[in-house]
Tab-separated table of C-alpha atoms in Angstrom:
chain	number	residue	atom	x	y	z
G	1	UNK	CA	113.468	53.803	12.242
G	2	UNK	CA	112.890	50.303	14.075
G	3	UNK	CA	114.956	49.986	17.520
G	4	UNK	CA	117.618	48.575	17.145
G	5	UNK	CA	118.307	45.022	17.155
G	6	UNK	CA	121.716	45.474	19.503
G	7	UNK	CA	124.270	47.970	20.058
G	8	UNK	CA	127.732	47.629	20.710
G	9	UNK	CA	131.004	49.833	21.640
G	10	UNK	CA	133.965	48.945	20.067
G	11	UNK	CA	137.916	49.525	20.843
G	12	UNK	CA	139.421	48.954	17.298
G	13	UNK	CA	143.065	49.171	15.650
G	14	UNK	CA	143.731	49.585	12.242
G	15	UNK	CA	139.767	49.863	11.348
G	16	UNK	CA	138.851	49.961	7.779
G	17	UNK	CA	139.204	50.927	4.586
G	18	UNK	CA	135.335	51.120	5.122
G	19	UNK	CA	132.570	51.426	2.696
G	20	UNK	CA	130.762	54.662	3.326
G	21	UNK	CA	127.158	53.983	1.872
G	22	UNK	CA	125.618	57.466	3.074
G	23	UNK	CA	127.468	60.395	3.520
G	24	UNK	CA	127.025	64.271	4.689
G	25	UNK	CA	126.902	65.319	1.688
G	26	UNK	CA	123.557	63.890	0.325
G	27	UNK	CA	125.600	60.562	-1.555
G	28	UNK	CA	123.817	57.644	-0.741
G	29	UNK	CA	124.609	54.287	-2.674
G	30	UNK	CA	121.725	52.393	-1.762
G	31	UNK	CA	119.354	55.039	-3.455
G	32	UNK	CA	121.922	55.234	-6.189
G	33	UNK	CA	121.746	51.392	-6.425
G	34	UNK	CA	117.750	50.935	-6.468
G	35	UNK	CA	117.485	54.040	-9.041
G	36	UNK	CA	119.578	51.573	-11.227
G	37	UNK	CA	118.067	48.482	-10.237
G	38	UNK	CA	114.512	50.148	-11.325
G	39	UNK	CA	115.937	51.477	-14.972
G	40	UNK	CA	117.203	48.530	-15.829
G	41	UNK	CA	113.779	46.245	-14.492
G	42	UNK	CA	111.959	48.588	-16.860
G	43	UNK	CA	114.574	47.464	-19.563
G	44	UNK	CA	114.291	43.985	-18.755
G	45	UNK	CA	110.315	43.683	-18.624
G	46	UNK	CA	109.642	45.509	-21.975
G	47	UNK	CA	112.532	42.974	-23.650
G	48	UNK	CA	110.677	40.142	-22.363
A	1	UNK	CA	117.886	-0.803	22.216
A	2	UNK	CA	118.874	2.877	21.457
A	3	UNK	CA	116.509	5.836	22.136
A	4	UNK	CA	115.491	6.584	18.452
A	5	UNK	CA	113.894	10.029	19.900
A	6	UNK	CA	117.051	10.634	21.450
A	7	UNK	CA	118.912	10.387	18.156
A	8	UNK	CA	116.833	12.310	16.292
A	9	UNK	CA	116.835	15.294	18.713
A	10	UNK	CA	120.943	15.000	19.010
A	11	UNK	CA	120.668	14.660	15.327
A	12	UNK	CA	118.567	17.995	14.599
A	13	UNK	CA	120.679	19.437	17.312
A	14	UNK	CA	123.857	19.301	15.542
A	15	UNK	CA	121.958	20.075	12.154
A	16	UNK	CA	120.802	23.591	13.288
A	17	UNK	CA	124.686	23.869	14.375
A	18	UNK	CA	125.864	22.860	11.438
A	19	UNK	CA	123.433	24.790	9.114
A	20	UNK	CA	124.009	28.348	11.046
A	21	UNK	CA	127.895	27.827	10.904
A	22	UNK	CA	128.758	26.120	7.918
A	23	UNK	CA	127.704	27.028	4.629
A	24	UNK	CA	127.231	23.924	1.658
A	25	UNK	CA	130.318	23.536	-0.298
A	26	UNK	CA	128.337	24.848	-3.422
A	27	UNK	CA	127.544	28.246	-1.938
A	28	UNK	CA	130.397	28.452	0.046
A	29	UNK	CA	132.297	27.855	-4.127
A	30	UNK	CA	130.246	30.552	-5.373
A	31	UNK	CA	130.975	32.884	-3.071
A	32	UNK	CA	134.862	32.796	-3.452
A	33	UNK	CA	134.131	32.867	-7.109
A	34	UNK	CA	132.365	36.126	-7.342
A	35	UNK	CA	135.262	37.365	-4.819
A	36	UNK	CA	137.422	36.195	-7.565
A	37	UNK	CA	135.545	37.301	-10.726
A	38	UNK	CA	134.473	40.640	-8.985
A	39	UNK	CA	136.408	43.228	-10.421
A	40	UNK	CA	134.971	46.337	-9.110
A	41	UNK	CA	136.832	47.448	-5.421
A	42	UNK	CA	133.252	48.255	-4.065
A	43	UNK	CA	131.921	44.524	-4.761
A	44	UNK	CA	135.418	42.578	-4.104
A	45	UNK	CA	135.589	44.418	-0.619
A	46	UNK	CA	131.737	42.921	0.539
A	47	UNK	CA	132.851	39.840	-0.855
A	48	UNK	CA	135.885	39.595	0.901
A	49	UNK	CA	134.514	40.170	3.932
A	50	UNK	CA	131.817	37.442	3.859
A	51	UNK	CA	134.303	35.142	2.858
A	52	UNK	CA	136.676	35.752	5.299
A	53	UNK	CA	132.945	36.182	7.794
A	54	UNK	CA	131.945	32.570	6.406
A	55	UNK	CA	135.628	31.233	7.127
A	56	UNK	CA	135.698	32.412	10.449
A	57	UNK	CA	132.288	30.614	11.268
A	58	UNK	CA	133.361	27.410	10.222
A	59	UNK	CA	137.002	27.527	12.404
A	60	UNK	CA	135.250	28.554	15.326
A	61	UNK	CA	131.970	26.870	15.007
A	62	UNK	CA	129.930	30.480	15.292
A	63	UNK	CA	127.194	31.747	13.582
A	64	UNK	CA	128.188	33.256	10.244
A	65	UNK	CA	125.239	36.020	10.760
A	66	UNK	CA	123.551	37.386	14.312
A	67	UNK	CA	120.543	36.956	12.473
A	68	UNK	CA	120.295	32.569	12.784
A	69	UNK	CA	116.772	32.681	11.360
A	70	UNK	CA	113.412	31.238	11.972
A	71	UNK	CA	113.869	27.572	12.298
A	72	UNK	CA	111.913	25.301	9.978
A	73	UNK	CA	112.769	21.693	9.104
A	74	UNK	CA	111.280	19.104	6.271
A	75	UNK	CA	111.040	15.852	7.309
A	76	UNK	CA	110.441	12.330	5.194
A	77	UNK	CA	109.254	9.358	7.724
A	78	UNK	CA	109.431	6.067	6.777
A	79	UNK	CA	106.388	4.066	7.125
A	80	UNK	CA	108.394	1.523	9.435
A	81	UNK	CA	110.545	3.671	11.193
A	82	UNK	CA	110.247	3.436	14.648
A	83	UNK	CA	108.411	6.621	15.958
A	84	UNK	CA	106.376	8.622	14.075
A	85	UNK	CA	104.825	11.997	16.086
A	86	UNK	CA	107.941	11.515	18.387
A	87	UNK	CA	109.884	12.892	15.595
A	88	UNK	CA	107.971	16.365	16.028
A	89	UNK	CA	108.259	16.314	19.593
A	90	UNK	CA	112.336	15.097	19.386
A	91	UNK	CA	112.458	18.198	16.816
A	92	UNK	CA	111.150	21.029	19.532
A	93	UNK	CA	113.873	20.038	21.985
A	94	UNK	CA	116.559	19.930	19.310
A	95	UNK	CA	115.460	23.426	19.027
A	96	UNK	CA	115.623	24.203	22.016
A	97	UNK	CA	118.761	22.509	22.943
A	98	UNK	CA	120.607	24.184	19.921
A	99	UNK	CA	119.382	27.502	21.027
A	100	UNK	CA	121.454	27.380	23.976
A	101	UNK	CA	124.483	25.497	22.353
A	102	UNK	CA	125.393	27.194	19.372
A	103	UNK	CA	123.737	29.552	20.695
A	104	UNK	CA	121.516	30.765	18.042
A	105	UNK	CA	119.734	34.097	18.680
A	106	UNK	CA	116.153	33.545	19.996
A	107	UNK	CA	114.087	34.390	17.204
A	108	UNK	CA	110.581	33.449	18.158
A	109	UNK	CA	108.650	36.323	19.159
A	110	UNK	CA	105.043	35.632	20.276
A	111	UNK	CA	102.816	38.526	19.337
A	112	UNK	CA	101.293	39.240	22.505
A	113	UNK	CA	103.770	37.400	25.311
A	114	UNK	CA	107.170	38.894	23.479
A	115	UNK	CA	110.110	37.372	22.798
A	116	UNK	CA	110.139	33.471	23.978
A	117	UNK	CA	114.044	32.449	24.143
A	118	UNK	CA	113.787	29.289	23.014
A	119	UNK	CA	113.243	29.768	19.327
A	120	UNK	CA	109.994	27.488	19.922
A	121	UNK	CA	106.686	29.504	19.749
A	122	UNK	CA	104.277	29.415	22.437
A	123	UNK	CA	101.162	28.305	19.754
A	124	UNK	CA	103.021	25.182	18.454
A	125	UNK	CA	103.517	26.590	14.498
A	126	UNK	CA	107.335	27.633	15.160
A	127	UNK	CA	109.544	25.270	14.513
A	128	UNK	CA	107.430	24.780	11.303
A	129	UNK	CA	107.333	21.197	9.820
A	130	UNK	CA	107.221	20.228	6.087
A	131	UNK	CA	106.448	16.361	7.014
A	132	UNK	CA	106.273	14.154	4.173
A	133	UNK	CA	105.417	10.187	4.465
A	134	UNK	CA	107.479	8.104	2.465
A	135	UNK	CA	107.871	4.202	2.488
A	136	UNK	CA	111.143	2.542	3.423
A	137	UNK	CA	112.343	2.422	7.215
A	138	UNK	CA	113.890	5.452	7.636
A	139	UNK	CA	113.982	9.263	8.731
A	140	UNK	CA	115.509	12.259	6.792
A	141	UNK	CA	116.017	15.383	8.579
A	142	UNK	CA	116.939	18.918	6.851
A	143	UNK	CA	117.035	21.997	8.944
A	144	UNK	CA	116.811	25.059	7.436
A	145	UNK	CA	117.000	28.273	9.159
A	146	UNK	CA	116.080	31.423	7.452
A	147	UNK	CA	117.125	34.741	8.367
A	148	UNK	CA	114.692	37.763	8.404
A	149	UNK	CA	115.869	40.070	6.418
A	150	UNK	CA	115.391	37.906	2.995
A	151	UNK	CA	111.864	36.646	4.191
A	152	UNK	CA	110.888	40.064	4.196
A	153	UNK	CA	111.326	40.147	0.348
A	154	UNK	CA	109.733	37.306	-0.327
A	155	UNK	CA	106.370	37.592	-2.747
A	156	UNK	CA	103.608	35.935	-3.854
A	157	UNK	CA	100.434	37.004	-6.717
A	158	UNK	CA	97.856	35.802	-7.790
A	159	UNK	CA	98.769	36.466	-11.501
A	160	UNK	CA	95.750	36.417	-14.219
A	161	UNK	CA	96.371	32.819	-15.710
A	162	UNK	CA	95.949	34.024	-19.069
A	163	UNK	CA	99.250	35.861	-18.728
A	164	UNK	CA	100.610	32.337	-18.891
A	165	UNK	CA	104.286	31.995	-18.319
A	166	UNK	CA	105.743	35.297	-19.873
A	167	UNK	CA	103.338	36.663	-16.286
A	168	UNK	CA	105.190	34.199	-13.998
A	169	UNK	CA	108.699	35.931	-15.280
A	170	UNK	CA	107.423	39.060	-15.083
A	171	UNK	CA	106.793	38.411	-11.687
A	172	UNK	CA	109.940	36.888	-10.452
A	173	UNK	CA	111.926	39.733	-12.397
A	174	UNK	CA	109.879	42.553	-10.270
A	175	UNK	CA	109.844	40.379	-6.749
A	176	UNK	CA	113.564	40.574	-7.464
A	177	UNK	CA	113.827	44.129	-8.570
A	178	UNK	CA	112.045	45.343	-5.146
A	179	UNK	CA	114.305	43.191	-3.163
A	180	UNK	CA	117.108	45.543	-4.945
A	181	UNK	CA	119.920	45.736	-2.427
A	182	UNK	CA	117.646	45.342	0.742
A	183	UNK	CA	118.230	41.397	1.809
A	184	UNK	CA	122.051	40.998	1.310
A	185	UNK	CA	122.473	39.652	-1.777
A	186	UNK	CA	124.036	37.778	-3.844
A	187	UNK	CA	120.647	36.202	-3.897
A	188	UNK	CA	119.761	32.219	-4.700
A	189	UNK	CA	115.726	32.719	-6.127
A	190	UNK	CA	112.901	30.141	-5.165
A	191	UNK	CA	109.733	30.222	-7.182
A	192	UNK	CA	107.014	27.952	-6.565
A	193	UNK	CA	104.222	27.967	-9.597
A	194	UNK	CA	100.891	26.687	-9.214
A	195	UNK	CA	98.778	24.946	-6.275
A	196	UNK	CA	97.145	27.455	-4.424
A	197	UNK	CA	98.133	31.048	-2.430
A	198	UNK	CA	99.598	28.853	0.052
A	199	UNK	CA	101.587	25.837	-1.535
A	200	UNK	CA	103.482	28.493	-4.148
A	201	UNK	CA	105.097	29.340	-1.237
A	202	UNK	CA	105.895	26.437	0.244
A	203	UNK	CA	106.831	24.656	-3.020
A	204	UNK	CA	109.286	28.262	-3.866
A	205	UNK	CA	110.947	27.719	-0.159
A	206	UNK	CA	111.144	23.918	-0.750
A	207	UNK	CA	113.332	25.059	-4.078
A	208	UNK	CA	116.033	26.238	-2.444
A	209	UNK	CA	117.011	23.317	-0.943
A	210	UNK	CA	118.328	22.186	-4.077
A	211	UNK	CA	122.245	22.228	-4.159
A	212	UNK	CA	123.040	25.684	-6.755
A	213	UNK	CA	123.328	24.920	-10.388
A	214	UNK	CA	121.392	21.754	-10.584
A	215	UNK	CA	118.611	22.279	-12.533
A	216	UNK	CA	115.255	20.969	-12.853
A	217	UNK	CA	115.036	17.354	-14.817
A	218	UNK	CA	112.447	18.613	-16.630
A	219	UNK	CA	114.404	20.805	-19.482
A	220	UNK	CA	111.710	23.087	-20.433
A	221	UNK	CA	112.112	23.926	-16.830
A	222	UNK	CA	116.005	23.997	-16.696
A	223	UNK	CA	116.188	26.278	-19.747
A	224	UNK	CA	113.459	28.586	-17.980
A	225	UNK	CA	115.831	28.863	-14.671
A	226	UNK	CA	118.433	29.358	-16.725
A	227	UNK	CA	117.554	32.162	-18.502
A	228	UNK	CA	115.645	33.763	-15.146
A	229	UNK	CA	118.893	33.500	-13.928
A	230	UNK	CA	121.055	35.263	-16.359
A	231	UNK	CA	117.827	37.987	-17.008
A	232	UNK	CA	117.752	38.281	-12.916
A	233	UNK	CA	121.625	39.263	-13.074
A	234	UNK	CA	121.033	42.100	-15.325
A	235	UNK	CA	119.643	44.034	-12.894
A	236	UNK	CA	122.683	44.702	-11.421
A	237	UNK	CA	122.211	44.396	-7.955
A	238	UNK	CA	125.663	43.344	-6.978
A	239	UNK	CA	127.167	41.779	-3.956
A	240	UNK	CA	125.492	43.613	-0.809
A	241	UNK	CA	123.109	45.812	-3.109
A	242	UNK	CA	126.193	47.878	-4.082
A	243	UNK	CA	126.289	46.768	-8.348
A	244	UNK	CA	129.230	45.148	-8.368
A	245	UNK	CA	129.617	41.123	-8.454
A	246	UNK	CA	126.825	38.619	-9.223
A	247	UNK	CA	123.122	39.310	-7.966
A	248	UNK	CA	121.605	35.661	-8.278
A	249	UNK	CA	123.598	32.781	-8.304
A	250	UNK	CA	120.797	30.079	-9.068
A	251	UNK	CA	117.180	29.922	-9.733
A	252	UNK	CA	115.342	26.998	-8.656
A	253	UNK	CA	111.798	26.370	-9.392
A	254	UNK	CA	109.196	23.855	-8.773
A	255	UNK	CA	105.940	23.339	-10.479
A	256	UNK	CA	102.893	22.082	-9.014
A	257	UNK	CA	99.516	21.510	-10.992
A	258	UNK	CA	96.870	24.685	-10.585
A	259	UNK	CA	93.435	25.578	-10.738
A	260	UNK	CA	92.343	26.441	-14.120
A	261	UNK	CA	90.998	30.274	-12.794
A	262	UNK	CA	94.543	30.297	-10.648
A	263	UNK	CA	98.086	31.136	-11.391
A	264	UNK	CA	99.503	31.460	-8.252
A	265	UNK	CA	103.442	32.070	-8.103
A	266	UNK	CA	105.729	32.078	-4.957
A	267	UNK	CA	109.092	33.849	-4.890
A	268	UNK	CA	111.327	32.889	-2.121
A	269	UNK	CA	114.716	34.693	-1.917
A	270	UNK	CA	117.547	33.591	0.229
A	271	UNK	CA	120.420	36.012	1.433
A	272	UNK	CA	124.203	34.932	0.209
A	273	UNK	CA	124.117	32.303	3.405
A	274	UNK	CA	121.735	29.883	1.945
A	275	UNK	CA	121.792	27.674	4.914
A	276	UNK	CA	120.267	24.472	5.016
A	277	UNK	CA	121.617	20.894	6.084
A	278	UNK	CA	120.058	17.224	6.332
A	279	UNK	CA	120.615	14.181	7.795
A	280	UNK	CA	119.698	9.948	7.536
A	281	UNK	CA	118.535	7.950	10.421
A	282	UNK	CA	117.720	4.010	9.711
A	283	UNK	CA	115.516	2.313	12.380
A	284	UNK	CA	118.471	1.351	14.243
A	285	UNK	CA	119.600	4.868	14.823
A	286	UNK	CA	122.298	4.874	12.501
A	287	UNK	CA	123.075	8.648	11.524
A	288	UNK	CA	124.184	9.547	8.151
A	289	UNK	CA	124.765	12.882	7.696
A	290	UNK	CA	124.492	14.090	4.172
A	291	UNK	CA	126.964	15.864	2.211
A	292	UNK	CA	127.595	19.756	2.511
């Protein structure tokens, strides 16, 4: 991890819907999203 | 007679303001499109929220990201306007000035004295200058701040010249691939092609100053953006990395001539706030801005 860049408290109302990217349960959309992105450049650079 | 330094620094001034709170109508278009054409919930939500991020900017004349970039401007001076290496000098203090103003965050971090507040650097590279002579009497300014996170996906190879073209694609489709959902996409793609290790870059950066969709006026060029563009969007990268929405809105490239053992190629890739914006001054310090 780098340090962080800034860090901030917050009092919020009515916060979200969010987007939960990584969760507690081993889901993590960004891995999900650059196993895709890597299938599909392999697709793309034998079609080109 | 009126300060012509003075101009230009109140000029560049107002151009970092405008460039780190405003985005060009083009972008600012695309981006409400994709919100539009998006249909996916994961995708419309990131979209919406930039939108409604970028909206908020302009009202309130903030920076639509903390992140207000390294500052770099390209410059044409006319061979009879006024001052000449005054321009650079006007160009610092703009900096400066603008850094405090805006504000925008201080992003010039010497390697050995730390962080110097200003957003100038202490060894006289940063603001960097892409000067340019050109005849006529006047000045054209265009600032263009970058943010961090998309320079750190930016690529350049060497590739073996036989390869020819079909290698430069390759390249731009893997430079694009590995910036995957890392530099807040959707993306706008420079690539620079030829000169040497150095000027691919340049030339790729220089790209994406030009406004999205308008392609090069050479059409064997054109039809090569084109299709990097729609080939680019099939990896699925989506609005914020997430697969949903549009992943590159535009690729611009720009050819220079290269060495006949060299095939250098330059990929630049901006973040979905592609933020530039440029400016006129005639020798009597007449400001024009130009449209955004």
């Amino acid at each position: 991890m780098n340090s962080a860049e800034c860090l901030w408290v917050y009092e919020v109302e009515e916060f979200g819907p969010l987007t939960v990217t990584i969760d507690s349960h081993g889901g993590n959309l960004t891995a999900e999203s650059i196993k895709n992105i890597e299938a599909n450049k392999q697709k793309i650079l034998q079609e080109l | 007679m009126m300060d012509i330094a003075q101009v230009v620094e109140d000029t560049a001034a107002k151009l970092l303001e405008i460039s780190a709170t405003k985005l060009p109508s083009k972008v600012k278009e695309a981006l409400i499109q994709d919100e539009k054409d998006t249909e996916g919930s994961l995708g419309k939500s990131q979209l919406k929220a930039i939108n409604e991020n970028v909206n908020l900017a302009e009202t309130f004349t903030k920076p639509m990201c903390q992140d207000t970039g390294l500052v770099s401007f390209f410059v044409k001076v006319g061979d009879k306007f006024p001052i000449k290496s005054e321009v650079k000098t006007a160009l610092i203090k703009a900096t400066e000035k603008a850094t405090e103003k805006v504000p925008l965050r201080p992003n010039a971090v010497d390697m050995f004295e730390g962080n110097t507040k200003n957003n100038v650097g202490l060894r006289g590279y940063v603001p960097w200058f892409y000067f340019d002579l050109v005849e006529g009497d006047k000045c054209e300014i265009i600032a263009m701040p970058k943010g961090g996170g998309s320079s750190n996906v930016g690529k350049m190879k060497m590739v073996p010249p036989g390869k020819g073209i079909k290698g430069v694609k390759e390249f731009v489709v893997e430079a694009v691939a590995a910036a995957g959902p890392l530099a807040c996409p959707p993306y706008t793609v420079g690539v620079g092609v030829g000169g040497g290790e150095d000027m691919c870059m340049n030339l790729a950066k220089k790209a994406l100053l030009r406004p999205l969709y308008q392609y090069h006026e050479d059409e064997n060029i054109a039809s090569i953006e084109k299709e990097l563009k729609d080939i680019l969007n099939k990896l699925e990268i989506g609005a914020m990395g997430l697969g949903e929405g549009t992943s590159v809105f535009d690729v611009h490239m720009e050819f220079a001539a290269r060495h006949p053992a060299s095939l250098p190629v330059g990929v630049v890739i901006s973040c979905w706030a592609l933020r530039h914006a440029g400016a006129t001054i005639d020798r009597e310090g007449n400001v024009e801005f130009h449209l955004h």
